[in-house]
Amino acid sequence: MKLDILRRKIAVAVLMLGPLAALAPVAPTPAAAAGNPIVTENQQPGSDAWLIGPQQGDDGTGQIKGYASATSVLQNQSLTLYVTVNPVQTYTIDVYRIGWYNGAGSRLRLHDGPLQGTQQSPCPVDATTGLIACGWSPSYTLTIPSDWTTGIYMALLTNAAGYQNYIIFVVRDGRPAAFRYQQSVSTYEAYNNYPNDGATGKSLYSFNSSGGQSVI
């Protein structure tokens, strides 16, 4: 998936919430805040360090890439991250919750590293369907703390050379709610043409696919 495009989509979603946040009271009453964990969360100090810098890892070289064992996870459950670096070097993980945070766009919830990285094996390609499924070894397991507010989280991977990439996941708490946000994971995957190296990657669309036609 083109992470720069996805990053812009999420950033736009955050910015679209800005005018709504501006209409809300600057300092919600304690009762209102206690009844809405999102209100409480967005009063926390924010950070714009979630934005990828000028060195984003690409699919051709694979300076640093990764994926998660699940697209969403409950609080107190475990999530495994699968990471590859090229060449072999250390890397860090910074997990941010995406939100308003007075315009900063995120809140840092976890920093870990440097961690010893490995170069994972190439992902096999199904010659009939074009499906690419990576079977990498686990790199990092995170148990989601109970105080992590529900929402979209980005694990920012940074290797020792300064190259960066995202792993995106959702944290849920299982409680009933009047409103539900549905993340368009199926759409992300429909356009996912990893590896976008001009020779191998294939999505469900011809404009960004290499090789023969995809089988749907």
PDB file of C-alpha atoms in Angstrom:
ATOM      1  CA  MET A   1       0.000   0.000   0.000  1.00  0.00           C
ATOM      2  CA  LYS A   2       1.229   3.503  -0.721  1.00  0.00           C
ATOM      3  CA  LEU A   3       1.820   4.667   2.852  1.00  0.00           C
ATOM      4  CA  ASP A   4       2.233   8.299   1.838  1.00  0.00           C
ATOM      5  CA  ILE A   5      -1.296   8.239   0.362  1.00  0.00           C
ATOM      6  CA  LEU A   6      -2.677   6.489   3.448  1.00  0.00           C
ATOM      7  CA  ARG A   7      -0.881   8.969   5.690  1.00  0.00           C
ATOM      8  CA  ARG A   8      -2.523  11.873   3.847  1.00  0.00           C
ATOM      9  CA  LYS A   9      -5.958  10.243   4.169  1.00  0.00           C
ATOM     10  CA  ILE A  10      -5.567   9.848   7.922  1.00  0.00           C
ATOM     11  CA  ALA A  11      -4.155  13.364   8.255  1.00  0.00           C
ATOM     12  CA  VAL A  12      -7.145  14.757   6.333  1.00  0.00           C
ATOM     13  CA  ALA A  13      -9.511  12.841   8.618  1.00  0.00           C
ATOM     14  CA  VAL A  14      -7.783  14.357  11.649  1.00  0.00           C
ATOM     15  CA  LEU A  15      -7.928  17.856  10.159  1.00  0.00           C
ATOM     16  CA  MET A  16     -11.612  17.445   9.281  1.00  0.00           C
ATOM     17  CA  LEU A  17     -12.281  16.875  12.959  1.00  0.00           C
ATOM     18  CA  GLY A  18     -10.565  20.170  13.743  1.00  0.00           C
ATOM     19  CA  PRO A  19     -13.531  22.491  13.100  1.00  0.00           C
ATOM     20  CA  LEU A  20     -15.753  20.206  15.159  1.00  0.00           C
ATOM     21  CA  ALA A  21     -13.268  20.290  18.005  1.00  0.00           C
ATOM     22  CA  ALA A  22     -13.136  24.079  17.761  1.00  0.00           C
ATOM     23  CA  LEU A  23     -16.901  24.236  18.333  1.00  0.00           C
ATOM     24  CA  ALA A  24     -16.597  22.239  21.550  1.00  0.00           C
ATOM     25  CA  PRO A  25     -15.895  23.922  24.904  1.00  0.00           C
ATOM     26  CA  VAL A  26     -12.212  24.577  25.453  1.00  0.00           C
ATOM     27  CA  ALA A  27     -12.333  22.928  28.858  1.00  0.00           C
ATOM     28  CA  PRO A  28     -15.058  20.254  29.079  1.00  0.00           C
ATOM     29  CA  THR A  29     -16.620  19.751  32.473  1.00  0.00           C
ATOM     30  CA  PRO A  30     -15.204  16.866  34.529  1.00  0.00           C
ATOM     31  CA  ALA A  31     -18.505  15.003  34.129  1.00  0.00           C
ATOM     32  CA  ALA A  32     -18.406  15.310  30.323  1.00  0.00           C
ATOM     33  CA  ALA A  33     -14.772  14.282  30.174  1.00  0.00           C
ATOM     34  CA  ALA A  34     -15.360  11.314  32.453  1.00  0.00           C
ATOM     35  CA  GLY A  35     -18.174  10.131  30.211  1.00  0.00           C
ATOM     36  CA  ASN A  36     -16.181  10.399  26.994  1.00  0.00           C
ATOM     37  CA  PRO A  37     -12.703   8.826  26.956  1.00  0.00           C
ATOM     38  CA  ILE A  38     -11.956  10.408  23.559  1.00  0.00           C
ATOM     39  CA  VAL A  39     -12.461  13.903  25.014  1.00  0.00           C
ATOM     40  CA  THR A  40     -10.125  13.053  27.869  1.00  0.00           C
ATOM     41  CA  GLU A  41      -7.558  11.528  25.520  1.00  0.00           C
ATOM     42  CA  ASN A  42      -7.453  14.548  23.221  1.00  0.00           C
ATOM     43  CA  GLN A  43      -6.577  16.801  26.148  1.00  0.00           C
ATOM     44  CA  GLN A  44      -3.245  14.990  26.520  1.00  0.00           C
ATOM     45  CA  PRO A  45       0.010  16.495  25.170  1.00  0.00           C
ATOM     46  CA  GLY A  46       0.380  15.775  21.459  1.00  0.00           C
ATOM     47  CA  SER A  47       3.264  15.286  19.054  1.00  0.00           C
ATOM     48  CA  ASP A  48       3.823  15.756  15.320  1.00  0.00           C
ATOM     49  CA  ALA A  49       6.740  13.302  15.313  1.00  0.00           C
ATOM     50  CA  TRP A  50       4.472  10.620  13.826  1.00  0.00           C
ATOM     51  CA  LEU A  51       5.014  12.132  10.377  1.00  0.00           C
ATOM     52  CA  ILE A  52       7.556  10.247   8.287  1.00  0.00           C
ATOM     53  CA  GLY A  53      10.645  12.270   7.418  1.00  0.00           C
ATOM     54  CA  PRO A  54      12.389  12.549   4.038  1.00  0.00           C
ATOM     55  CA  GLN A  55      13.742   8.977   4.143  1.00  0.00           C
ATOM     56  CA  GLN A  56      10.805   6.614   3.665  1.00  0.00           C
ATOM     57  CA  GLY A  57      11.746   3.001   3.071  1.00  0.00           C
ATOM     58  CA  ASP A  58      10.866   1.845  -0.433  1.00  0.00           C
ATOM     59  CA  ASP A  59       9.750  -1.558  -1.672  1.00  0.00           C
ATOM     60  CA  GLY A  60      12.646  -2.008  -4.072  1.00  0.00           C
ATOM     61  CA  THR A  61      15.391  -1.811  -1.455  1.00  0.00           C
ATOM     62  CA  GLY A  62      13.314  -2.608   1.631  1.00  0.00           C
ATOM     63  CA  GLN A  63      15.346  -0.457   4.017  1.00  0.00           C
ATOM     64  CA  ILE A  64      12.673  -1.090   6.639  1.00  0.00           C
ATOM     65  CA  LYS A  65       9.237  -2.662   6.221  1.00  0.00           C
ATOM     66  CA  GLY A  66       6.723  -4.349   8.471  1.00  0.00           C
ATOM     67  CA  TYR A  67       3.220  -5.620   9.093  1.00  0.00           C
ATOM     68  CA  ALA A  68       1.116  -6.664  12.085  1.00  0.00           C
ATOM     69  CA  SER A  69      -0.502  -9.964  13.021  1.00  0.00           C
ATOM     70  CA  ALA A  70      -3.946  -8.305  13.054  1.00  0.00           C
ATOM     71  CA  THR A  71      -5.599  -5.155  11.767  1.00  0.00           C
ATOM     72  CA  SER A  72      -7.258  -4.516  15.135  1.00  0.00           C
ATOM     73  CA  VAL A  73      -6.761  -5.689  18.681  1.00  0.00           C
ATOM     74  CA  LEU A  74      -8.495  -5.354  22.043  1.00  0.00           C
ATOM     75  CA  GLN A  75      -6.917  -3.756  25.080  1.00  0.00           C
ATOM     76  CA  ASN A  76      -4.847  -6.298  27.054  1.00  0.00           C
ATOM     77  CA  GLN A  77      -4.434  -8.498  23.975  1.00  0.00           C
ATOM     78  CA  SER A  78      -1.126  -9.118  22.214  1.00  0.00           C
ATOM     79  CA  LEU A  79      -0.109  -7.880  18.782  1.00  0.00           C
ATOM     80  CA  THR A  80       2.911  -9.239  16.925  1.00  0.00           C
ATOM     81  CA  LEU A  81       4.925  -7.089  14.540  1.00  0.00           C
ATOM     82  CA  TYR A  82       6.952  -8.537  11.676  1.00  0.00           C
ATOM     83  CA  VAL A  83       9.833  -6.305  10.585  1.00  0.00           C
ATOM     84  CA  THR A  84      12.590  -6.536   7.991  1.00  0.00           C
ATOM     85  CA  VAL A  85      15.621  -4.283   7.545  1.00  0.00           C
ATOM     86  CA  ASN A  86      18.091  -4.069   4.691  1.00  0.00           C
ATOM     87  CA  PRO A  87      20.968  -4.198   5.348  1.00  0.00           C
ATOM     88  CA  VAL A  88      20.832  -5.818   8.800  1.00  0.00           C
ATOM     89  CA  GLN A  89      20.904  -3.112  11.479  1.00  0.00           C
ATOM     90  CA  THR A  90      19.084  -1.956  14.595  1.00  0.00           C
ATOM     91  CA  TYR A  91      15.772  -0.128  14.577  1.00  0.00           C
ATOM     92  CA  THR A  92      13.362   1.600  16.942  1.00  0.00           C
ATOM     93  CA  ILE A  93       9.580   1.462  17.346  1.00  0.00           C
ATOM     94  CA  ASP A  94       7.485   4.496  18.281  1.00  0.00           C
ATOM     95  CA  VAL A  95       3.754   3.876  18.635  1.00  0.00           C
ATOM     96  CA  TYR A  96       1.483   6.893  18.200  1.00  0.00           C
ATOM     97  CA  ARG A  97      -2.255   7.216  18.625  1.00  0.00           C
ATOM     98  CA  ILE A  98      -3.705   9.368  15.847  1.00  0.00           C
ATOM     99  CA  GLY A  99      -6.020  12.140  17.055  1.00  0.00           C
ATOM    100  CA  TRP A 100      -6.604  15.861  17.326  1.00  0.00           C
ATOM    101  CA  TYR A 101      -4.349  16.712  20.294  1.00  0.00           C
ATOM    102  CA  ASN A 102      -4.706  20.449  19.693  1.00  0.00           C
ATOM    103  CA  GLY A 103      -3.589  20.052  16.075  1.00  0.00           C
ATOM    104  CA  ALA A 104      -0.456  17.974  16.697  1.00  0.00           C
ATOM    105  CA  GLY A 105      -2.064  14.916  15.117  1.00  0.00           C
ATOM    106  CA  SER A 106      -0.852  12.209  17.485  1.00  0.00           C
ATOM    107  CA  ARG A 107       0.237  11.195  20.968  1.00  0.00           C
ATOM    108  CA  LEU A 108       3.300   9.053  21.641  1.00  0.00           C
ATOM    109  CA  ARG A 109       2.322   5.968  23.642  1.00  0.00           C
ATOM    110  CA  LEU A 110       5.401   3.749  23.356  1.00  0.00           C
ATOM    111  CA  HIS A 111       9.077   3.983  22.442  1.00  0.00           C
ATOM    112  CA  ASP A 112      11.303   0.916  22.317  1.00  0.00           C
ATOM    113  CA  GLY A 113      14.745   0.261  20.946  1.00  0.00           C
ATOM    114  CA  PRO A 114      17.216   0.100  19.534  1.00  0.00           C
ATOM    115  CA  LEU A 115      16.171  -3.452  18.666  1.00  0.00           C
ATOM    116  CA  GLN A 116      18.240  -5.895  16.651  1.00  0.00           C
ATOM    117  CA  GLY A 117      16.765  -6.194  13.176  1.00  0.00           C
ATOM    118  CA  THR A 118      16.912  -9.045  10.678  1.00  0.00           C
ATOM    119  CA  GLN A 119      16.512  -9.237   6.933  1.00  0.00           C
ATOM    120  CA  GLN A 120      13.451 -11.399   6.375  1.00  0.00           C
ATOM    121  CA  SER A 121      13.110 -13.788   3.450  1.00  0.00           C
ATOM    122  CA  PRO A 122      11.479 -12.606   0.186  1.00  0.00           C
ATOM    123  CA  CYS A 123       7.716 -13.026   0.030  1.00  0.00           C
ATOM    124  CA  PRO A 124       6.680 -15.829  -2.368  1.00  0.00           C
ATOM    125  CA  VAL A 125       4.405 -15.063  -5.317  1.00  0.00           C
ATOM    126  CA  ASP A 126       1.551 -17.364  -6.344  1.00  0.00           C
ATOM    127  CA  ALA A 127       2.124 -17.839 -10.073  1.00  0.00           C
ATOM    128  CA  THR A 128      -1.584 -18.388 -10.736  1.00  0.00           C
ATOM    129  CA  THR A 129      -3.242 -15.607  -8.748  1.00  0.00           C
ATOM    130  CA  GLY A 130      -0.383 -13.186  -8.207  1.00  0.00           C
ATOM    131  CA  LEU A 131      -1.040 -13.303  -4.454  1.00  0.00           C
ATOM    132  CA  ILE A 132       1.954 -12.302  -2.351  1.00  0.00           C
ATOM    133  CA  ALA A 133       1.826 -13.527   1.258  1.00  0.00           C
ATOM    134  CA  CYS A 134       4.807 -12.921   3.522  1.00  0.00           C
ATOM    135  CA  GLY A 135       5.661 -15.569   6.106  1.00  0.00           C
ATOM    136  CA  TRP A 136       8.161 -13.602   8.157  1.00  0.00           C
ATOM    137  CA  SER A 137       9.409 -14.514  11.606  1.00  0.00           C
ATOM    138  CA  PRO A 138       8.006 -12.502  14.539  1.00  0.00           C
ATOM    139  CA  SER A 139      10.093  -9.473  15.451  1.00  0.00           C
ATOM    140  CA  TYR A 140       8.269  -7.801  18.334  1.00  0.00           C
ATOM    141  CA  THR A 141       5.239  -8.600  20.497  1.00  0.00           C
ATOM    142  CA  LEU A 142       3.275  -5.853  22.175  1.00  0.00           C
ATOM    143  CA  THR A 143       0.593  -6.345  24.822  1.00  0.00           C
ATOM    144  CA  ILE A 144      -1.844  -3.465  24.430  1.00  0.00           C
ATOM    145  CA  PRO A 145      -2.081  -1.586  27.754  1.00  0.00           C
ATOM    146  CA  SER A 146      -5.536  -1.174  29.266  1.00  0.00           C
ATOM    147  CA  ASP A 147      -5.129   2.623  29.288  1.00  0.00           C
ATOM    148  CA  TRP A 148      -4.623   2.914  25.529  1.00  0.00           C
ATOM    149  CA  THR A 149      -7.702   4.716  24.259  1.00  0.00           C
ATOM    150  CA  THR A 150      -9.488   3.201  21.280  1.00  0.00           C
ATOM    151  CA  GLY A 151      -8.502   4.526  17.872  1.00  0.00           C
ATOM    152  CA  ILE A 152      -6.012   4.248  15.029  1.00  0.00           C
ATOM    153  CA  TYR A 153      -2.403   3.660  16.020  1.00  0.00           C
ATOM    154  CA  MET A 154       0.748   3.901  13.938  1.00  0.00           C
ATOM    155  CA  ALA A 155       3.931   2.067  14.843  1.00  0.00           C
ATOM    156  CA  LEU A 156       6.668   4.203  13.300  1.00  0.00           C
ATOM    157  CA  LEU A 157       9.668   2.032  12.426  1.00  0.00           C
ATOM    158  CA  THR A 158      13.025   3.804  12.114  1.00  0.00           C
ATOM    159  CA  ASN A 159      16.218   1.964  11.215  1.00  0.00           C
ATOM    160  CA  ALA A 160      19.711   3.025  12.250  1.00  0.00           C
ATOM    161  CA  ALA A 161      20.243   4.697   8.868  1.00  0.00           C
ATOM    162  CA  GLY A 162      17.187   6.903   9.424  1.00  0.00           C
ATOM    163  CA  TYR A 163      14.760   5.205   7.025  1.00  0.00           C
ATOM    164  CA  GLN A 164      11.186   4.962   8.271  1.00  0.00           C
ATOM    165  CA  ASN A 165       7.901   3.169   7.643  1.00  0.00           C
ATOM    166  CA  TYR A 166       4.558   2.553   9.336  1.00  0.00           C
ATOM    167  CA  ILE A 167       2.639  -0.393  10.703  1.00  0.00           C
ATOM    168  CA  ILE A 168      -0.999   0.606  11.217  1.00  0.00           C
ATOM    169  CA  PHE A 169      -3.448  -1.049  13.601  1.00  0.00           C
ATOM    170  CA  VAL A 170      -6.602  -0.283  15.565  1.00  0.00           C
ATOM    171  CA  VAL A 171      -7.169  -0.599  19.314  1.00  0.00           C
ATOM    172  CA  ARG A 172     -10.690  -1.533  20.458  1.00  0.00           C
ATOM    173  CA  ASP A 173     -12.188  -1.795  23.945  1.00  0.00           C
ATOM    174  CA  GLY A 174     -15.344  -3.807  23.232  1.00  0.00           C
ATOM    175  CA  ARG A 175     -17.723  -1.388  24.947  1.00  0.00           C
ATOM    176  CA  PRO A 176     -21.098  -0.410  23.425  1.00  0.00           C
ATOM    177  CA  ALA A 177     -21.032   2.949  21.641  1.00  0.00           C
ATOM    178  CA  ALA A 178     -23.534   5.212  19.901  1.00  0.00           C
ATOM    179  CA  PHE A 179     -21.182   5.823  16.978  1.00  0.00           C
ATOM    180  CA  ARG A 180     -18.844   3.481  15.159  1.00  0.00           C
ATOM    181  CA  TYR A 181     -15.896   4.326  12.909  1.00  0.00           C
ATOM    182  CA  GLN A 182     -15.142   1.696  10.287  1.00  0.00           C
ATOM    183  CA  GLN A 183     -11.608   1.731   8.950  1.00  0.00           C
ATOM    184  CA  SER A 184     -11.466   0.910   5.230  1.00  0.00           C
ATOM    185  CA  VAL A 185      -8.962  -1.944   5.496  1.00  0.00           C
ATOM    186  CA  SER A 186     -10.430  -3.771   2.504  1.00  0.00           C
ATOM    187  CA  THR A 187      -9.913  -0.665   0.365  1.00  0.00           C
ATOM    188  CA  TYR A 188      -6.321  -0.325   1.558  1.00  0.00           C
ATOM    189  CA  GLU A 189      -5.652  -3.924   0.621  1.00  0.00           C
ATOM    190  CA  ALA A 190      -7.381  -3.621  -2.754  1.00  0.00           C
ATOM    191  CA  TYR A 191      -4.794  -0.999  -3.737  1.00  0.00           C
ATOM    192  CA  ASN A 192      -1.917  -2.761  -1.952  1.00  0.00           C
ATOM    193  CA  ASN A 193       0.672  -3.536  -4.632  1.00  0.00           C
ATOM    194  CA  TYR A 194       3.519  -4.599  -2.359  1.00  0.00           C
ATOM    195  CA  PRO A 195       6.264  -4.813  -3.380  1.00  0.00           C
ATOM    196  CA  ASN A 196       5.932  -1.761  -5.617  1.00  0.00           C
ATOM    197  CA  ASP A 197       9.195  -2.494  -7.413  1.00  0.00           C
ATOM    198  CA  GLY A 198       7.956  -2.261 -10.988  1.00  0.00           C
ATOM    199  CA  ALA A 199       8.249  -6.009 -11.522  1.00  0.00           C
ATOM    200  CA  THR A 200       6.450  -8.021  -8.846  1.00  0.00           C
ATOM    201  CA  GLY A 201       3.802  -6.096  -6.942  1.00  0.00           C
ATOM    202  CA  LYS A 202       0.163  -6.595  -7.809  1.00  0.00           C
ATOM    203  CA  SER A 203      -3.045  -5.013  -6.539  1.00  0.00           C
ATOM    204  CA  LEU A 204      -6.623  -5.650  -7.654  1.00  0.00           C
ATOM    205  CA  TYR A 205      -6.221  -2.909 -10.257  1.00  0.00           C
ATOM    206  CA  SER A 206      -4.168  -2.845 -13.423  1.00  0.00           C
ATOM    207  CA  PHE A 207      -2.883   0.731 -13.151  1.00  0.00           C
ATOM    208  CA  ASN A 208      -0.484  -0.090 -10.302  1.00  0.00           C
ATOM    209  CA  SER A 209       0.120  -3.805 -10.925  1.00  0.00           C
ATOM    210  CA  SER A 210       3.083  -5.540 -12.502  1.00  0.00           C
ATOM    211  CA  GLY A 211       3.115  -8.853 -14.343  1.00  0.00           C
ATOM    212  CA  GLY A 212      -0.011 -10.666 -15.548  1.00  0.00           C
ATOM    213  CA  GLN A 213      -3.596  -9.861 -14.666  1.00  0.00           C
ATOM    214  CA  SER A 214      -4.756 -10.454 -11.109  1.00  0.00           C
ATOM    215  CA  VAL A 215      -7.237 -13.218 -10.365  1.00  0.00           C
ATOM    216  CA  ILE A 216     -10.141 -12.037  -8.202  1.00  0.00           C
TER     217      ILE A 216
END
